[in-house]
Amino acid sequence: MPIQDPPSPASAPVALQVIPREGHNISRKDISPNAVRVLYRLRDAGFAACLVGGAVRDLLVGGKPKDFDIATDATPEEVKSLFRNCRLIGRRFRLAHVVFGREIIEVATFRANTDDGSGDRELHEGGRLLRDNVYGTIEEDAVRRDFTANALYYAIEDFSVRDYVGGFEDVRNRVLKLIGDPEARYREDPVRMLRAVRLAAKLDFSIDPATAEPLPRLAPLLRESAPARLFEECLKMFLSGHAEASFLGLEKHGLLAALFPETAAALAANRSGALRRMLVEGLRGTDARVAAGEPVSPAFLFALLLWPAYCRQLMALQAQGMHAAEAQRRAADRVTLHQLQVVALPRRFSTPMQEIWLLQSRFGQRKRVGRLLAHPRFRAAFDFLALREVASPEHAEDVAFWREAQGDLAQDATEAGGDGDDEAGAPPARRRRRRRRSDGRTG
Ligand code: ATP
Ligand code: MG
């Protein structure tokens, strides 16, 4: 049943602070030319038009925005009438997308967050937001946003930054602060807890004490958020170049157990800390790949994040006397199934994730070398093995063996068509592999 009084009080009296062009570092040349075009078209049609949100925040700290969102007092229909290349999307939030080839500029109408009974807003019991499509003023639009740093407007009209919530000062102090009463804002949308950790990690901001305080207490609310949304948020946290810092933030603020319950339990039970070391090292590696522009995969990421849970489940099943191969399959299925209750990992990622786990046992056997090398998941599984060496040096020999085997494979490919006489100058590595392979067969 929708409740009457939203628990989030209308934020403190709004005092507009205008930072003129010479008071900030945002320049039109740092804004996507398409976004600038949209801003001017709106203004020329007599509407207010501002760059808003993450882009303003990122530009103020000298960063490179991912996308350029625009806020306006034009309705979505009015926006559509101004642009041929515009489509309206969304039910919960009606938005205009202005499409320029591969770049999409999102244009949102100022929205209010107050429930005066006139609008199209619904609150869930407990204060969770279900729908809000009530158009409002720019001030109302500002205070419904999450963090003060995310509620700054760059107005194309005079190139000023408009600040209704003290965000300009907070950005300067590199601090994330929720607008309004933190607990109420987290209850409205628990994903804001993850956004706090993620944005602090991404921007290297601190989290204001009053904004940080409720996190461990309210962490269980994350279980009420849509698993699909939590999956998206996980990708942003862990595949955008700040995975390690995000993970440390989740731990520090008591959110890890809410998001990855079985991994958190396994890490707590792992007294040597080896599993945690491996996990952190893996996330560091992910960050390095992102920084180098190399591809990163959700399957590998989740294999890493859930590996402690898998290991623990596997040990429990084997302790019950289950045969190794059966225990591995069961452990993989159980961990996946349990995690899906919280985070909706799509099957196209969970299947290769499980393959990465299940291939690990085959590295130690060193059998059917060629077949394993040809497995579509070999490379990912091998990288994973190399990471396990961080936790347990006993994998060093397997890593060396399979590294060599790959080298041989490359060598074989370049030598294809040769006379096949091994003794006539074949590199030692190659001969060694052949011997070991026959060892494997008889062992
Ligand atoms: P990123 O750098 O990851 O894109 P962002 O702050 O731009 O960070 P978006 O998800 O793109 O994040 O959201 C754009 C803006 O919408 C935010 O800056 C914020 O003003 C507002 N916003 C996003 N999510 C929420 C939320 N859960 N509650 C309130 N406001 C939000
Ligand atoms: Mg954004």
Short mmCIF file of C-alpha atoms and ligand atoms in Angstrom, two decimals:
data_model
loop_
_atom_site.label_atom_id
_atom_site.label_comp_id
_atom_site.label_asym_id
_atom_site.label_seq_id
_atom_site.Cartn_x
_atom_site.Cartn_y
_atom_site.Cartn_z
CA MET A 1 0.00 0.00 0.00
CA PRO A 2 1.42 3.40 -0.91
CA ILE A 3 2.14 5.39 2.20
CA GLN A 4 1.14 8.98 2.74
CA ASP A 5 4.15 10.75 4.16
CA PRO A 6 7.48 10.29 2.45
CA PRO A 7 10.03 9.66 5.21
CA SER A 8 12.57 11.87 3.49
CA PRO A 9 11.91 15.43 4.67
CA ALA A 10 12.07 18.09 2.00
CA SER A 11 15.74 18.99 2.21
CA ALA A 12 16.96 21.99 4.17
CA PRO A 13 16.07 25.41 2.77
CA VAL A 14 17.61 25.72 -0.65
CA ALA A 15 20.04 28.59 -1.08
CA LEU A 16 21.22 29.03 -4.61
CA GLN A 17 24.88 29.71 -5.05
CA VAL A 18 25.95 30.78 -8.53
CA ILE A 19 29.59 30.16 -9.40
CA PRO A 20 30.33 32.43 -12.36
CA ARG A 21 32.40 31.32 -15.35
CA GLU A 22 35.62 32.67 -13.87
CA GLY A 23 34.99 30.84 -10.58
CA HIS A 24 35.26 27.30 -11.99
CA ASN A 25 37.25 25.29 -14.51
CA ILE A 26 34.49 23.94 -16.79
CA SER A 27 35.05 24.94 -20.39
CA ARG A 28 32.84 24.25 -23.39
CA LYS A 29 35.74 22.60 -25.18
CA ASP A 30 35.73 19.82 -22.54
CA ILE A 31 32.07 19.06 -23.21
CA SER A 32 31.02 16.72 -25.99
CA PRO A 33 30.22 18.89 -29.06
CA ASN A 34 26.92 17.05 -29.44
CA ALA A 35 25.93 17.90 -25.88
CA VAL A 36 26.87 21.55 -26.50
CA ARG A 37 24.69 21.47 -29.63
CA VAL A 38 21.71 20.13 -27.67
CA LEU A 39 22.21 22.71 -24.91
CA TYR A 40 22.20 25.58 -27.42
CA ARG A 41 19.20 24.28 -29.35
CA LEU A 42 17.17 24.10 -26.12
CA ARG A 43 18.28 27.57 -25.04
CA ASP A 44 17.51 29.06 -28.46
CA ALA A 45 14.00 27.64 -28.17
CA GLY A 46 13.58 29.51 -24.90
CA PHE A 47 14.16 26.66 -22.45
CA ALA A 48 16.54 26.37 -19.52
CA ALA A 49 19.35 23.97 -20.42
CA CYS A 50 22.07 22.66 -18.13
CA LEU A 51 24.70 20.00 -18.11
CA VAL A 52 24.09 18.05 -14.91
CA GLY A 53 25.19 15.19 -12.68
CA GLY A 54 28.28 13.07 -13.14
CA ALA A 55 29.61 15.12 -16.07
CA VAL A 56 29.70 18.39 -14.10
CA ARG A 57 31.26 16.61 -11.13
CA ASP A 58 33.89 14.88 -13.26
CA LEU A 59 34.80 18.06 -15.14
CA LEU A 60 35.21 19.95 -11.85
CA VAL A 61 37.75 17.41 -10.61
CA GLY A 62 39.53 17.40 -13.97
CA GLY A 63 38.20 14.01 -15.02
CA LYS A 64 36.81 12.78 -18.31
CA PRO A 65 33.03 12.22 -18.14
CA LYS A 66 31.62 8.95 -19.49
CA ASP A 67 28.48 10.62 -20.68
CA PHE A 68 26.93 14.07 -20.79
CA ASP A 69 23.47 14.33 -19.30
CA ILE A 70 21.32 17.39 -19.78
CA ALA A 71 18.50 18.74 -17.62
CA THR A 72 15.88 21.18 -18.91
CA ASP A 73 12.48 22.68 -18.16
CA ALA A 74 11.23 21.47 -21.55
CA THR A 75 8.97 18.40 -21.33
CA PRO A 76 10.09 15.23 -23.13
CA GLU A 77 7.54 15.97 -25.88
CA GLU A 78 8.89 19.50 -26.29
CA VAL A 79 12.42 18.12 -26.51
CA LYS A 80 11.28 15.64 -29.13
CA SER A 81 9.76 18.39 -31.23
CA LEU A 82 13.13 20.18 -31.32
CA PHE A 83 15.23 17.26 -32.55
CA ARG A 84 14.63 14.94 -35.46
CA ASN A 85 17.10 12.45 -33.98
CA CYS A 86 15.22 12.14 -30.69
CA ARG A 87 13.33 9.27 -29.11
CA LEU A 88 11.47 9.09 -25.84
CA ILE A 89 12.23 6.22 -23.53
CA GLY A 90 11.43 4.91 -20.07
CA ARG A 91 8.34 4.38 -18.03
CA ARG A 92 9.57 5.05 -14.54
CA PHE A 93 11.60 7.99 -15.78
CA ARG A 94 10.47 9.45 -19.07
CA LEU A 95 13.56 10.69 -20.85
CA ALA A 96 14.51 12.05 -24.23
CA HIS A 97 17.47 10.50 -26.01
CA VAL A 98 19.04 12.62 -28.71
CA VAL A 99 21.01 10.28 -30.93
CA PHE A 100 24.19 11.25 -32.77
CA GLY A 101 25.54 8.08 -34.34
CA ARG A 102 27.00 6.15 -31.42
CA GLU A 103 26.69 8.97 -28.94
CA ILE A 104 23.43 9.41 -27.07
CA ILE A 105 22.75 12.62 -25.18
CA GLU A 106 20.20 12.06 -22.44
CA VAL A 107 17.85 14.97 -21.82
CA ALA A 108 15.71 14.85 -18.67
CA THR A 109 13.01 17.25 -17.61
CA PHE A 110 13.49 18.78 -14.13
CA ARG A 111 11.72 16.48 -11.72
CA ALA A 112 10.38 16.95 -8.22
CA ASN A 113 10.61 14.53 -5.35
CA THR A 114 7.72 15.80 -3.28
CA ASP A 115 4.49 13.97 -2.86
CA ASP A 116 1.78 16.62 -2.87
CA GLY A 117 -0.79 14.15 -4.13
CA SER A 118 -1.00 15.83 -7.52
CA GLY A 119 1.62 13.88 -9.30
CA ASP A 120 2.53 10.49 -10.51
CA ARG A 121 4.59 9.34 -7.60
CA GLU A 122 4.33 6.14 -5.63
CA LEU A 123 6.18 5.10 -2.52
CA HIS A 124 6.55 1.56 -1.36
CA GLU A 125 6.06 0.75 2.31
CA GLY A 126 9.36 1.43 4.00
CA GLY A 127 9.94 4.43 1.79
CA ARG A 128 11.29 2.81 -1.35
CA LEU A 129 10.64 4.82 -4.51
CA LEU A 130 8.63 3.06 -7.17
CA ARG A 131 7.85 5.75 -9.67
CA ASP A 132 8.46 9.43 -9.92
CA ASN A 133 7.45 11.33 -12.94
CA VAL A 134 6.45 14.61 -11.37
CA TYR A 135 7.98 17.49 -13.24
CA GLY A 136 9.37 20.24 -11.07
CA THR A 137 11.69 23.16 -10.74
CA ILE A 138 15.45 23.02 -11.01
CA GLU A 139 15.70 23.32 -7.21
CA GLU A 140 13.43 20.32 -6.78
CA ASP A 141 15.43 18.47 -9.38
CA ALA A 142 18.61 19.17 -7.43
CA VAL A 143 17.42 17.91 -4.05
CA ARG A 144 16.04 14.62 -5.38
CA ARG A 145 19.53 13.66 -6.59
CA ASP A 146 21.73 11.46 -4.43
CA PHE A 147 24.98 13.22 -3.53
CA THR A 148 25.64 16.94 -3.38
CA ALA A 149 28.52 16.44 -5.84
CA ASN A 150 26.00 14.96 -8.31
CA ALA A 151 23.56 17.85 -8.07
CA LEU A 152 25.48 20.64 -9.80
CA TYR A 153 24.22 22.35 -12.95
CA TYR A 154 26.32 24.00 -15.64
CA ALA A 155 24.01 26.50 -17.35
CA ILE A 156 24.71 27.15 -21.01
CA GLU A 157 23.02 30.54 -20.73
CA ASP A 158 25.89 32.17 -18.80
CA PHE A 159 28.40 29.29 -18.32
CA SER A 160 27.87 29.42 -14.57
CA VAL A 161 27.62 26.49 -12.18
CA ARG A 162 24.39 26.54 -10.15
CA ASP A 163 24.62 24.92 -6.75
CA TYR A 164 21.50 24.40 -4.60
CA VAL A 165 22.97 21.92 -2.11
CA GLY A 166 26.54 22.95 -1.30
CA GLY A 167 27.97 20.48 -3.80
CA PHE A 168 30.57 22.85 -5.23
CA GLU A 169 32.27 23.13 -1.85
CA ASP A 170 32.00 19.36 -1.30
CA VAL A 171 33.62 18.62 -4.65
CA ARG A 172 36.42 21.00 -3.74
CA ASN A 173 36.88 19.10 -0.46
CA ARG A 174 36.55 15.79 -2.30
CA VAL A 175 33.77 14.53 -0.08
CA LEU A 176 30.61 12.60 -0.93
CA LYS A 177 27.61 13.74 1.03
CA LEU A 178 24.04 12.57 0.63
CA ILE A 179 21.43 15.29 0.17
CA GLY A 180 18.88 15.24 3.02
CA ASP A 181 18.60 12.64 5.75
CA PRO A 182 21.04 9.82 4.87
CA GLU A 183 19.03 6.98 6.36
CA ALA A 184 15.85 8.05 4.57
CA ARG A 185 17.71 8.43 1.29
CA TYR A 186 19.17 4.92 1.59
CA ARG A 187 15.77 3.51 2.45
CA GLU A 188 14.26 5.18 -0.62
CA ASP A 189 16.88 3.50 -2.80
CA PRO A 190 19.35 1.09 -1.18
CA VAL A 191 21.52 1.06 -4.34
CA ARG A 192 22.70 4.50 -3.19
CA MET A 193 24.80 2.62 -0.63
CA LEU A 194 26.75 0.99 -3.43
CA ARG A 195 26.92 4.25 -5.33
CA ALA A 196 28.51 5.89 -2.30
CA VAL A 197 31.25 3.28 -2.21
CA ARG A 198 31.67 3.19 -5.97
CA LEU A 199 31.88 6.94 -6.50
CA ALA A 200 34.26 7.36 -3.53
CA ALA A 201 36.46 4.69 -5.12
CA LYS A 202 36.23 6.15 -8.61
CA LEU A 203 36.83 9.76 -7.63
CA ASP A 204 39.09 9.12 -4.66
CA PHE A 205 36.64 11.05 -2.48
CA SER A 206 35.99 10.42 1.18
CA ILE A 207 32.47 9.63 2.38
CA ASP A 208 31.10 12.19 4.83
CA PRO A 209 30.70 10.61 8.30
CA ALA A 210 26.93 11.14 8.41
CA THR A 211 26.63 9.55 4.95
CA ALA A 212 28.89 6.62 5.91
CA GLU A 213 27.39 5.92 9.34
CA PRO A 214 24.19 4.11 8.28
CA LEU A 215 25.92 1.86 5.73
CA PRO A 216 26.72 -1.21 7.86
CA ARG A 217 23.36 -0.90 9.62
CA LEU A 218 21.29 -0.64 6.46
CA ALA A 219 23.36 -3.04 4.34
CA PRO A 220 20.68 -5.78 4.53
CA LEU A 221 18.32 -3.48 2.61
CA LEU A 222 20.35 -4.24 -0.50
CA ARG A 223 18.59 -7.59 -0.60
CA GLU A 224 15.41 -5.71 -1.52
CA SER A 225 16.92 -4.13 -4.62
CA ALA A 226 16.33 -5.66 -8.02
CA PRO A 227 19.04 -8.26 -8.70
CA ALA A 228 19.37 -7.01 -12.28
CA ARG A 229 20.17 -3.53 -11.03
CA LEU A 230 22.71 -4.92 -8.58
CA PHE A 231 24.38 -6.77 -11.43
CA GLU A 232 24.71 -3.52 -13.41
CA GLU A 233 26.07 -1.79 -10.35
CA CYS A 234 28.62 -4.60 -9.86
CA LEU A 235 29.88 -4.13 -13.40
CA LYS A 236 30.31 -0.40 -12.76
CA MET A 237 32.08 -1.07 -9.47
CA PHE A 238 34.45 -3.75 -10.71
CA LEU A 239 34.98 -3.26 -14.43
CA SER A 240 35.62 0.49 -14.62
CA GLY A 241 39.18 0.63 -13.37
CA HIS A 242 38.55 0.99 -9.63
CA ALA A 243 37.71 -2.56 -8.62
CA GLU A 244 40.24 -2.83 -5.81
CA ALA A 245 39.17 0.43 -4.17
CA SER A 246 35.50 -0.54 -4.55
CA PHE A 247 36.11 -3.89 -2.90
CA LEU A 248 37.99 -2.30 -0.01
CA GLY A 249 35.15 0.20 0.34
CA LEU A 250 32.53 -2.57 0.46
CA GLU A 251 34.52 -4.30 3.17
CA LYS A 252 35.14 -1.15 5.14
CA HIS A 253 31.49 -0.13 5.16
CA GLY A 254 30.05 -3.55 5.90
CA LEU A 255 28.41 -4.05 2.51
CA LEU A 256 30.34 -7.06 1.23
CA ALA A 257 28.25 -9.63 3.11
CA ALA A 258 25.04 -8.13 1.74
CA LEU A 259 26.21 -8.32 -1.84
CA PHE A 260 28.31 -11.51 -1.76
CA PRO A 261 27.17 -13.38 1.36
CA GLU A 262 28.97 -16.66 0.71
CA THR A 263 32.20 -15.01 -0.34
CA ALA A 264 32.18 -12.83 2.77
CA ALA A 265 31.63 -15.94 4.93
CA ALA A 266 34.40 -17.84 3.18
CA LEU A 267 36.84 -14.96 3.56
CA ALA A 268 36.03 -14.70 7.25
CA ALA A 269 36.65 -18.42 7.68
CA ASN A 270 39.93 -18.40 5.76
CA ARG A 271 42.38 -17.72 8.58
CA SER A 272 45.52 -17.51 6.45
CA GLY A 273 43.97 -14.70 4.41
CA ALA A 274 45.20 -16.38 1.23
CA LEU A 275 41.82 -16.24 -0.49
CA ARG A 276 41.46 -12.56 0.19
CA ARG A 277 44.97 -11.87 -1.07
CA MET A 278 44.16 -13.64 -4.30
CA LEU A 279 40.89 -11.77 -4.69
CA VAL A 280 42.47 -8.37 -4.13
CA GLU A 281 45.34 -9.23 -6.46
CA GLY A 282 42.86 -10.29 -9.12
CA LEU A 283 40.94 -7.03 -8.82
CA ARG A 284 44.19 -5.11 -9.04
CA GLY A 285 44.93 -7.01 -12.24
CA THR A 286 41.49 -6.12 -13.57
CA ASP A 287 42.18 -2.45 -12.88
CA ALA A 288 45.53 -2.71 -14.67
CA ARG A 289 43.82 -4.23 -17.71
CA VAL A 290 41.22 -1.45 -17.80
CA ALA A 291 43.98 1.14 -17.49
CA ALA A 292 45.83 -0.49 -20.40
CA GLY A 293 42.68 -0.57 -22.54
CA GLU A 294 42.58 -4.38 -22.51
CA PRO A 295 39.25 -6.20 -22.45
CA VAL A 296 37.83 -7.44 -19.13
CA SER A 297 35.07 -10.01 -18.81
CA PRO A 298 32.23 -10.31 -16.33
CA ALA A 299 32.73 -14.10 -16.34
CA PHE A 300 36.31 -13.81 -15.11
CA LEU A 301 35.33 -11.11 -12.63
CA PHE A 302 32.58 -13.19 -11.04
CA ALA A 303 34.80 -16.28 -11.10
CA LEU A 304 37.17 -14.23 -8.99
CA LEU A 305 34.56 -12.68 -6.68
CA LEU A 306 32.88 -16.02 -5.98
CA TRP A 307 35.98 -18.22 -5.89
CA PRO A 308 36.22 -18.16 -2.06
CA ALA A 309 32.57 -19.25 -1.89
CA TYR A 310 33.20 -22.01 -4.43
CA CYS A 311 36.27 -23.31 -2.57
CA ARG A 312 34.38 -23.41 0.71
CA GLN A 313 31.38 -25.17 -0.77
CA LEU A 314 33.65 -27.66 -2.51
CA MET A 315 35.47 -28.50 0.71
CA ALA A 316 32.20 -29.01 2.53
CA LEU A 317 30.89 -31.40 -0.13
CA GLN A 318 34.13 -33.35 -0.27
CA ALA A 319 34.16 -33.59 3.51
CA GLN A 320 30.81 -35.35 3.18
CA GLY A 321 32.58 -37.93 1.05
CA MET A 322 31.40 -36.76 -2.36
CA HIS A 323 33.62 -37.68 -5.30
CA ALA A 324 35.77 -34.79 -6.52
CA ALA A 325 34.26 -34.27 -9.97
CA GLU A 326 30.71 -34.46 -8.65
CA ALA A 327 31.54 -32.13 -5.77
CA GLN A 328 33.00 -29.56 -8.16
CA ARG A 329 29.90 -29.49 -10.31
CA ARG A 330 27.59 -29.30 -7.32
CA ALA A 331 29.63 -26.60 -5.64
CA ALA A 332 29.65 -24.51 -8.81
CA ASP A 333 25.89 -24.87 -9.21
CA ARG A 334 25.09 -24.12 -5.59
CA VAL A 335 27.28 -21.03 -5.37
CA THR A 336 25.82 -19.72 -8.62
CA LEU A 337 22.25 -20.42 -7.57
CA HIS A 338 22.67 -18.75 -4.19
CA GLN A 339 24.38 -15.69 -5.65
CA LEU A 340 21.62 -15.27 -8.23
CA GLN A 341 19.23 -14.50 -5.37
CA VAL A 342 21.10 -11.24 -4.87
CA VAL A 343 22.85 -10.38 -8.12
CA ALA A 344 21.33 -11.36 -11.46
CA LEU A 345 24.36 -12.72 -13.25
CA PRO A 346 23.12 -13.64 -16.75
CA ARG A 347 23.68 -17.19 -17.91
CA ARG A 348 26.00 -16.09 -20.69
CA PHE A 349 28.41 -15.07 -17.93
CA SER A 350 27.66 -17.70 -15.28
CA THR A 351 28.36 -20.57 -17.70
CA PRO A 352 31.90 -19.47 -18.58
CA MET A 353 32.45 -18.52 -14.92
CA GLN A 354 31.75 -22.11 -13.93
CA GLU A 355 33.97 -23.40 -16.72
CA ILE A 356 36.84 -21.33 -15.35
CA TRP A 357 36.35 -22.99 -11.96
CA LEU A 358 35.90 -26.53 -13.28
CA LEU A 359 38.96 -26.32 -15.52
CA GLN A 360 41.17 -25.61 -12.50
CA SER A 361 41.27 -29.26 -11.44
CA ARG A 362 42.44 -30.29 -14.89
CA PHE A 363 45.57 -28.19 -14.69
CA GLY A 364 46.93 -30.39 -11.91
CA GLN A 365 46.27 -33.57 -13.88
CA ARG A 366 48.24 -32.44 -16.94
CA LYS A 367 46.35 -34.92 -19.07
CA ARG A 368 45.01 -34.41 -22.60
CA VAL A 369 47.15 -31.33 -22.92
CA GLY A 370 46.17 -30.53 -26.48
CA ARG A 371 42.48 -30.73 -25.72
CA LEU A 372 42.73 -28.46 -22.75
CA LEU A 373 44.82 -25.96 -24.72
CA ALA A 374 42.10 -25.88 -27.37
CA HIS A 375 39.31 -25.31 -24.85
CA PRO A 376 37.60 -21.96 -25.53
CA ARG A 377 37.99 -21.08 -21.84
CA PHE A 378 41.61 -22.20 -21.58
CA ARG A 379 43.13 -18.74 -21.60
CA ALA A 380 40.83 -17.34 -18.93
CA ALA A 381 41.22 -20.47 -16.81
CA PHE A 382 45.00 -20.30 -17.13
CA ASP A 383 45.06 -16.63 -16.11
CA PHE A 384 42.95 -17.68 -13.15
CA LEU A 385 45.43 -20.40 -12.25
CA ALA A 386 48.25 -17.88 -12.36
CA LEU A 387 46.28 -15.76 -9.91
CA ARG A 388 45.81 -18.72 -7.57
CA GLU A 389 49.57 -18.91 -7.32
CA VAL A 390 49.36 -15.65 -5.36
CA ALA A 391 47.41 -17.45 -2.64
CA SER A 392 49.20 -20.80 -2.81
CA PRO A 393 52.72 -21.05 -4.22
CA GLU A 394 52.17 -24.77 -4.77
CA HIS A 395 50.51 -23.90 -8.08
CA ALA A 396 53.79 -22.54 -9.42
CA GLU A 397 54.70 -25.82 -11.13
CA ASP A 398 51.36 -26.11 -12.87
CA VAL A 399 51.60 -22.52 -14.01
CA ALA A 400 55.07 -23.15 -15.44
CA PHE A 401 53.94 -26.36 -17.14
CA TRP A 402 50.93 -24.80 -18.84
CA ARG A 403 52.80 -21.66 -19.78
CA GLU A 404 55.35 -23.81 -21.51
CA ALA A 405 52.65 -25.87 -23.16
CA GLN A 406 51.18 -22.72 -24.69
CA GLY A 407 54.60 -21.66 -25.91
CA ASP A 408 55.00 -25.04 -27.54
CA LEU A 409 51.65 -24.75 -29.18
CA ALA A 410 52.65 -21.43 -30.72
CA GLN A 411 55.94 -22.98 -31.77
CA ASP A 412 54.16 -25.96 -33.34
CA ALA A 413 51.99 -23.59 -35.29
CA THR A 414 54.94 -21.69 -36.74
CA GLU A 415 56.72 -24.95 -37.51
CA ALA A 416 53.70 -26.59 -39.09
CA GLY A 417 54.80 -28.44 -42.21
CA GLY A 418 58.31 -29.17 -40.82
CA ASP A 419 59.78 -32.68 -40.96
CA GLY A 420 58.80 -33.45 -37.40
CA ASP A 421 62.23 -34.62 -36.34
CA ASP A 422 62.33 -33.60 -32.71
CA GLU A 423 65.97 -34.32 -32.12
CA ALA A 424 67.17 -32.11 -34.94
CA GLY A 425 67.41 -28.83 -33.08
CA ALA A 426 63.99 -28.62 -31.42
CA PRO A 427 64.17 -26.28 -28.43
CA PRO A 428 64.54 -27.99 -25.08
CA ALA A 429 61.17 -26.75 -23.89
CA ARG A 430 59.51 -28.71 -26.60
CA ARG A 431 61.23 -31.95 -25.79
CA ARG A 432 60.41 -31.50 -22.14
CA ARG A 433 56.76 -31.14 -22.87
CA ARG A 434 56.63 -34.33 -24.90
CA ARG A 435 58.18 -36.27 -22.04
CA ARG A 436 55.84 -34.87 -19.47
CA ARG A 437 52.84 -35.55 -21.57
CA SER A 438 53.65 -39.24 -21.73
CA ASP A 439 54.24 -39.16 -17.97
CA GLY A 440 50.74 -37.84 -17.61
CA ARG A 441 49.28 -40.58 -19.72
CA THR A 442 50.83 -43.41 -17.75
CA GLY A 443 50.22 -41.70 -14.36
P1 ATP B 1 29.03 7.68 -13.43
O1 ATP B 1 30.31 8.38 -13.43
O2 ATP B 1 29.12 6.30 -12.95
O3 ATP B 1 28.21 7.84 -14.67
P2 ATP B 1 26.95 9.33 -12.36
O4 ATP B 1 26.86 10.13 -11.10
O5 ATP B 1 26.92 10.06 -13.65
O6 ATP B 1 28.24 8.43 -12.24
P3 ATP B 1 24.63 7.99 -13.30
O7 ATP B 1 24.09 6.67 -12.91
O8 ATP B 1 25.07 8.23 -14.70
O9 ATP B 1 25.82 8.26 -12.30
O10 ATP B 1 23.53 9.07 -12.88
C1 ATP B 1 23.50 10.39 -13.36
C2 ATP B 1 22.98 11.32 -12.27
O11 ATP B 1 21.66 10.95 -11.86
C3 ATP B 1 23.78 11.32 -10.98
O12 ATP B 1 24.89 12.17 -11.05
C4 ATP B 1 22.76 11.76 -9.96
O13 ATP B 1 22.58 13.15 -9.99
C5 ATP B 1 21.49 11.12 -10.46
N1 ATP B 1 21.28 9.80 -9.86
C6 ATP B 1 21.72 8.61 -10.33
N2 ATP B 1 21.35 7.59 -9.56
C7 ATP B 1 20.63 8.13 -8.55
C8 ATP B 1 19.96 7.59 -7.42
N3 ATP B 1 19.97 6.29 -7.17
N4 ATP B 1 19.32 8.45 -6.60
C9 ATP B 1 19.31 9.78 -6.86
N5 ATP B 1 19.93 10.33 -7.89
C10 ATP B 1 20.58 9.54 -8.74
MG MG B 2 26.81 9.21 -15.64
#
